[in-house]
Short mmCIF file of C-alpha atoms and ligand atoms in Angstrom, two decimals:
data_model
loop_
_atom_site.label_atom_id
_atom_site.label_comp_id
_atom_site.label_asym_id
_atom_site.label_seq_id
_atom_site.Cartn_x
_atom_site.Cartn_y
_atom_site.Cartn_z
CA MET A 1 -15.75 3.18 -8.70
CA ASN A 2 -15.54 -0.53 -9.17
CA ILE A 3 -16.88 -2.64 -6.68
CA ARG A 4 -15.31 -6.81 -7.49
CA ILE A 5 -16.56 -9.42 -4.96
CA PHE A 6 -14.49 -12.83 -4.73
CA LYS A 7 -15.06 -15.99 -2.28
CA SER A 8 -11.23 -15.82 -0.73
CA ALA A 9 -8.87 -13.94 0.26
CA ASP A 10 -6.61 -15.72 -2.88
CA ASP A 11 -9.91 -15.00 -5.53
CA ILE A 12 -8.60 -11.75 -4.24
CA GLY A 13 -4.38 -12.03 -4.66
CA LYS A 14 -5.00 -14.19 -8.19
CA ALA A 15 -7.51 -11.22 -10.14
CA ALA A 16 -5.48 -8.28 -8.82
CA ALA A 17 -2.32 -9.89 -9.69
CA MET A 18 -3.82 -10.67 -13.20
CA ILE A 19 -4.38 -6.16 -13.07
CA PHE A 20 -0.54 -5.69 -12.00
CA ALA A 21 -0.16 -9.01 -14.90
CA SER A 22 -1.74 -6.66 -17.56
CA GLN A 23 -0.08 -3.44 -16.07
CA VAL A 24 3.36 -4.18 -16.88
CA LEU A 25 2.32 -6.38 -20.83
CA GLN A 26 1.12 -2.81 -21.51
CA LYS A 27 3.83 -0.70 -20.53
CA PRO A 28 7.38 -2.87 -19.51
CA ASN A 29 8.45 0.33 -18.00
CA CYS A 30 4.98 1.38 -15.69
CA LEU A 31 5.71 2.42 -12.33
CA LEU A 32 4.63 0.52 -9.76
CA GLY A 33 2.61 0.71 -6.27
CA PHE A 34 3.28 -1.61 -3.20
CA ALA A 35 1.24 -1.85 -0.22
CA THR A 36 2.40 -3.79 3.46
CA GLY A 37 -0.21 -5.58 6.31
CA SER A 38 -1.80 -8.80 5.60
CA THR A 39 -4.11 -7.87 2.84
CA PRO A 40 -1.78 -8.01 -0.02
CA LEU A 41 0.12 -10.67 0.63
CA PRO A 42 -2.30 -13.52 -1.73
CA THR A 43 -1.77 -11.07 -4.18
CA TYR A 44 1.89 -11.03 -4.04
CA ARG A 45 1.85 -14.79 -3.89
CA GLN A 46 0.29 -13.90 -7.28
CA MET A 47 2.43 -12.09 -8.32
CA ILE A 48 5.35 -14.66 -8.49
CA GLU A 49 3.83 -17.58 -9.64
CA LEU A 50 3.01 -14.89 -13.04
CA TYR A 51 6.76 -14.20 -13.00
CA LYS A 52 7.96 -17.56 -12.25
CA SER A 53 5.55 -19.39 -15.39
CA GLY A 54 6.98 -16.84 -17.39
CA ILE A 55 3.66 -14.52 -17.68
CA ALA A 56 4.97 -11.71 -16.24
CA ASP A 57 8.61 -9.77 -16.46
CA TYR A 58 9.40 -6.80 -13.90
CA SER A 59 12.58 -5.95 -15.24
CA SER A 60 11.99 -2.69 -16.44
CA VAL A 61 8.82 -2.16 -13.57
CA THR A 62 9.93 0.70 -10.95
CA THR A 63 8.33 0.60 -7.95
CA PHE A 64 7.51 2.81 -4.55
CA ASN A 65 6.24 1.81 -1.57
CA LEU A 66 3.23 4.12 0.24
CA ASP A 67 5.06 3.74 3.90
CA GLU A 68 8.14 3.44 6.27
CA TYR A 69 7.97 3.64 10.49
CA ILE A 70 10.80 6.82 10.79
CA GLY A 71 13.13 4.05 13.27
CA PHE A 72 14.30 1.10 10.84
CA ASP A 73 16.29 1.09 7.92
CA GLY A 74 15.22 -0.98 5.44
CA ASN A 75 17.88 -3.95 6.63
CA HIS A 76 15.55 -4.70 10.17
CA PRO A 77 12.64 -7.53 9.93
CA GLN A 78 9.98 -4.83 10.92
CA SER A 79 10.77 -1.97 8.25
CA TYR A 80 8.89 -2.23 5.35
CA ARG A 81 11.47 -1.96 2.37
CA TYR A 82 12.26 -5.75 4.64
CA PHE A 83 8.78 -7.25 4.29
CA MET A 84 8.36 -6.12 0.42
CA MET A 85 12.09 -8.18 -0.35
CA GLN A 86 10.66 -10.81 1.48
CA ASN A 87 7.33 -11.09 0.43
CA LEU A 88 8.30 -9.94 -3.17
CA PHE A 89 10.79 -8.55 -4.76
CA ASN A 90 13.20 -10.73 -3.87
CA HIS A 91 11.56 -13.25 -5.73
CA ILE A 92 10.84 -11.76 -8.93
CA ASN A 93 13.32 -9.96 -11.41
CA VAL A 94 12.56 -6.20 -9.96
CA LYS A 95 15.93 -4.37 -10.58
CA GLN A 96 17.21 -3.36 -6.98
CA GLU A 97 17.86 0.70 -7.80
CA ASN A 98 14.36 0.04 -9.04
CA ILE A 99 13.22 -0.38 -5.16
CA ASN A 100 11.57 2.86 -3.72
CA VAL A 101 10.32 2.75 -0.10
CA VAL A 102 10.52 5.95 1.63
CA SER A 103 13.27 6.63 4.00
CA GLY A 104 12.84 6.05 7.80
CA ILE A 105 15.65 7.11 9.26
CA PRO A 106 15.45 9.43 12.40
CA ASN A 107 16.25 12.61 12.66
CA SER A 108 16.29 12.99 9.07
CA ASN A 109 14.79 16.15 6.86
CA PHE A 110 11.49 14.74 6.92
CA GLU A 111 9.67 17.04 4.60
CA GLU A 112 12.95 17.34 2.70
CA VAL A 113 12.67 13.69 2.44
CA GLY A 114 9.33 13.17 1.09
CA LYS A 115 9.33 16.08 -1.25
CA ALA A 116 11.57 14.45 -3.04
CA TYR A 117 10.03 10.76 -3.02
CA ASP A 118 7.11 12.97 -4.82
CA GLN A 119 9.03 14.67 -7.21
CA LYS A 120 10.81 11.09 -7.76
CA ILE A 121 7.67 9.71 -9.11
CA GLU A 122 6.04 12.22 -10.85
CA SER A 123 9.90 12.77 -12.31
CA LEU A 124 9.40 9.40 -13.19
CA GLY A 125 5.71 9.34 -15.09
CA GLY A 126 3.76 9.36 -12.39
CA ILE A 127 2.48 6.03 -10.57
CA ASP A 128 0.17 3.83 -13.29
CA VAL A 129 -1.57 1.12 -11.07
CA GLN A 130 -1.04 1.45 -7.38
CA LEU A 131 -2.60 -0.96 -4.68
CA LEU A 132 -3.33 -0.36 -1.25
CA GLY A 133 -5.54 -1.83 1.69
CA ILE A 134 -7.61 -0.48 4.13
CA GLY A 135 -7.34 -0.49 8.66
CA HIS A 136 -10.03 -0.10 10.52
CA ASN A 137 -10.54 3.58 10.50
CA GLY A 138 -10.85 3.93 6.93
CA HIS A 139 -6.94 4.33 6.97
CA VAL A 140 -4.84 4.42 3.76
CA ALA A 141 -1.26 4.36 4.26
CA PHE A 142 -1.31 6.05 6.95
CA ASN A 143 -2.96 9.15 6.67
CA GLU A 144 -5.42 8.19 10.04
CA PRO A 145 -8.65 9.60 10.30
CA SER A 146 -8.05 14.01 10.41
CA ASP A 147 -10.05 17.02 9.88
CA HIS A 148 -8.78 17.22 6.62
CA PHE A 149 -6.94 15.33 3.74
CA SER A 150 -3.53 14.70 3.88
CA ASN A 151 -1.48 16.38 0.66
CA GLY A 152 1.71 14.73 -0.38
CA THR A 153 4.37 12.04 1.47
CA HIS A 154 4.73 13.48 5.15
CA GLN A 155 5.16 12.16 8.08
CA VAL A 156 2.39 10.41 10.55
CA PHE A 157 1.78 9.49 14.26
CA LEU A 158 0.25 6.90 14.91
CA THR A 159 -3.07 6.53 16.65
CA ASN A 160 -4.47 4.26 19.24
CA SER A 161 -5.67 2.21 16.66
CA THR A 162 -3.07 1.27 14.84
CA ILE A 163 -0.71 0.58 16.82
CA GLU A 164 -3.63 -2.14 18.49
CA ALA A 165 -4.08 -3.26 14.82
CA ASN A 166 0.03 -3.10 14.56
CA LYS A 167 1.29 -4.79 16.96
CA ARG A 168 0.49 -8.59 15.87
CA PHE A 169 4.14 -8.09 13.44
CA PHE A 170 5.27 -6.76 17.48
CA GLU A 171 6.92 -9.18 20.32
CA HIS A 172 4.99 -6.33 22.62
CA ALA A 173 2.34 -3.12 22.23
CA ASP A 174 6.07 -0.73 23.02
CA ASP A 175 8.01 -2.18 19.95
CA VAL A 176 5.69 -0.55 17.73
CA PRO A 177 7.25 2.85 16.72
CA ARG A 178 4.94 5.86 17.18
CA SER A 179 5.74 7.55 13.77
CA ALA A 180 6.09 7.17 9.38
CA MET A 181 6.94 8.61 6.52
CA SER A 182 3.34 8.03 4.22
CA MET A 183 2.44 8.84 0.84
CA GLY A 184 -0.30 11.30 1.79
CA ILE A 185 -3.66 11.42 -0.10
CA ALA A 186 -3.34 13.78 -2.44
CA SER A 187 -0.25 11.38 -4.13
CA ILE A 188 -2.25 8.69 -3.85
CA MET A 189 -4.79 9.81 -5.81
CA LYS A 190 -2.29 11.09 -8.61
CA ALA A 191 -2.02 6.98 -9.01
CA ARG A 192 -3.80 6.11 -12.29
CA ASN A 193 -5.57 2.98 -11.69
CA ILE A 194 -6.20 2.78 -7.60
CA VAL A 195 -6.18 -1.32 -7.17
CA LEU A 196 -7.73 -1.66 -3.45
CA VAL A 197 -7.97 -4.70 -1.59
CA SER A 198 -10.15 -6.10 1.86
CA ALA A 199 -10.99 -9.29 3.20
CA GLY A 200 -12.72 -10.22 6.50
CA SER A 201 -16.08 -8.63 7.82
CA ASP A 202 -14.19 -7.35 10.46
CA LYS A 203 -13.06 -4.45 7.78
CA ALA A 204 -17.27 -4.18 6.23
CA THR A 205 -17.29 -1.43 8.57
CA ALA A 206 -14.60 0.89 7.00
CA ILE A 207 -15.22 -0.86 3.14
CA GLN A 208 -19.57 0.13 3.72
CA ALA A 209 -17.55 4.09 5.35
CA ALA A 210 -14.98 4.04 2.26
CA VAL A 211 -18.04 3.27 0.02
CA GLU A 212 -21.26 4.62 0.60
CA GLY A 213 -20.28 7.55 3.21
CA PRO A 214 -19.93 11.13 2.73
CA ILE A 215 -16.49 11.96 1.60
CA THR A 216 -15.13 12.84 4.25
CA PRO A 217 -11.15 13.16 5.64
CA GLU A 218 -12.72 10.90 8.68
CA CYS A 219 -12.39 8.26 7.11
CA PRO A 220 -9.44 8.62 4.74
CA ALA A 221 -10.30 5.87 1.92
CA SER A 222 -13.64 7.39 1.29
CA ILE A 223 -11.76 10.34 -0.98
CA LEU A 224 -11.21 7.27 -3.05
CA GLN A 225 -14.96 7.63 -4.68
CA LEU A 226 -13.51 10.93 -7.02
CA HIS A 227 -11.51 8.68 -8.05
CA PRO A 228 -11.52 8.04 -11.22
CA SER A 229 -10.78 4.51 -11.94
CA VAL A 230 -10.71 2.81 -8.42
CA THR A 231 -11.91 -1.00 -8.60
CA PHE A 232 -12.21 -2.49 -4.77
CA MET A 233 -12.06 -6.20 -4.71
CA LEU A 234 -13.76 -7.29 -1.16
CA ASP A 235 -14.00 -10.64 -0.09
CA GLU A 236 -17.43 -11.28 1.08
CA GLY A 237 -17.28 -10.97 4.97
CA ALA A 238 -15.53 -6.92 3.78
CA ALA A 239 -18.22 -6.25 1.84
CA SER A 240 -20.84 -7.21 3.89
CA LYS A 241 -21.69 -4.29 4.62
CA LEU A 242 -23.12 -2.59 1.25
C1 F6R B 301 0.73 -0.97 5.15
C2 F6R B 301 -0.19 -0.09 4.52
C3 F6R B 301 -1.14 0.19 6.24
C4 F6R B 301 -2.67 -1.03 5.53
C5 F6R B 301 -3.34 -1.75 6.40
C6 F6R B 301 -4.48 -2.23 5.95
O1 F6R B 301 2.07 -0.92 3.70
O2 F6R B 301 -0.41 1.44 3.77
O3 F6R B 301 -2.51 1.18 5.51
O4 F6R B 301 -2.75 -0.83 4.24
O5 F6R B 301 -3.20 -1.47 7.82
O6 F6R B 301 -3.29 -3.51 6.46
P1 F6R B 301 -4.01 -5.20 6.68
O7 F6R B 301 -3.95 -5.47 4.88
O8 F6R B 301 -2.68 -5.99 7.09
O9 F6R B 301 -4.93 -4.70 7.76
#
């Protein structure tokens, strides 16, 4: 596990974007895994800059996102697909048909949807670099604290703490969907390289548990201690309890 500490969230974004750019240079048709939320935004801004300056070419890249709310289609402004289009995909040359966000259409056979998503990742050779954020309770994607580590992409029900954290994007807490599709812990652990970004002292406890605590599904991110190529990119606040 590599730990890198930066002065600011923007510095994390610059360094994380360089990791993606160098992956794309080495393997133009690579698979990249992306996350939503606030923390990846500086990374996405820098990825756009690297594209505009001609350094990174995403034309052969395939992308997979970690998760999606159930109940919104991809045109809904609160959907994660929409978030990715607005904050990254509309500004770089990734092909529409190479963008994958697991579908959250209500009343689907979620088991089948999850299986098909994992199979598509596998059939294309697996994710080369996966970007992650972390929740205050140690969640990654929508894998909440639990008594077991989840397996493949599956339906999840949001905990109160996640609804609380995510309500900032909605008018009312009641508007936050109660369920989502999420890559499982096993799917995430299959990525060849993982980059976890975290900024702010409010994440310090989660980071400490993930990095120094026991490996337990009560802190889903703690499983990353077992990953052969994971880098935590933190600001001083997020690293303050290490
Ligand atoms: C989003 C996701 C979530 C976030 C986490 C942190 O795709 O997977 O696990 O990474 O909730 O969110 P922020 O970055 O907004 O603090």
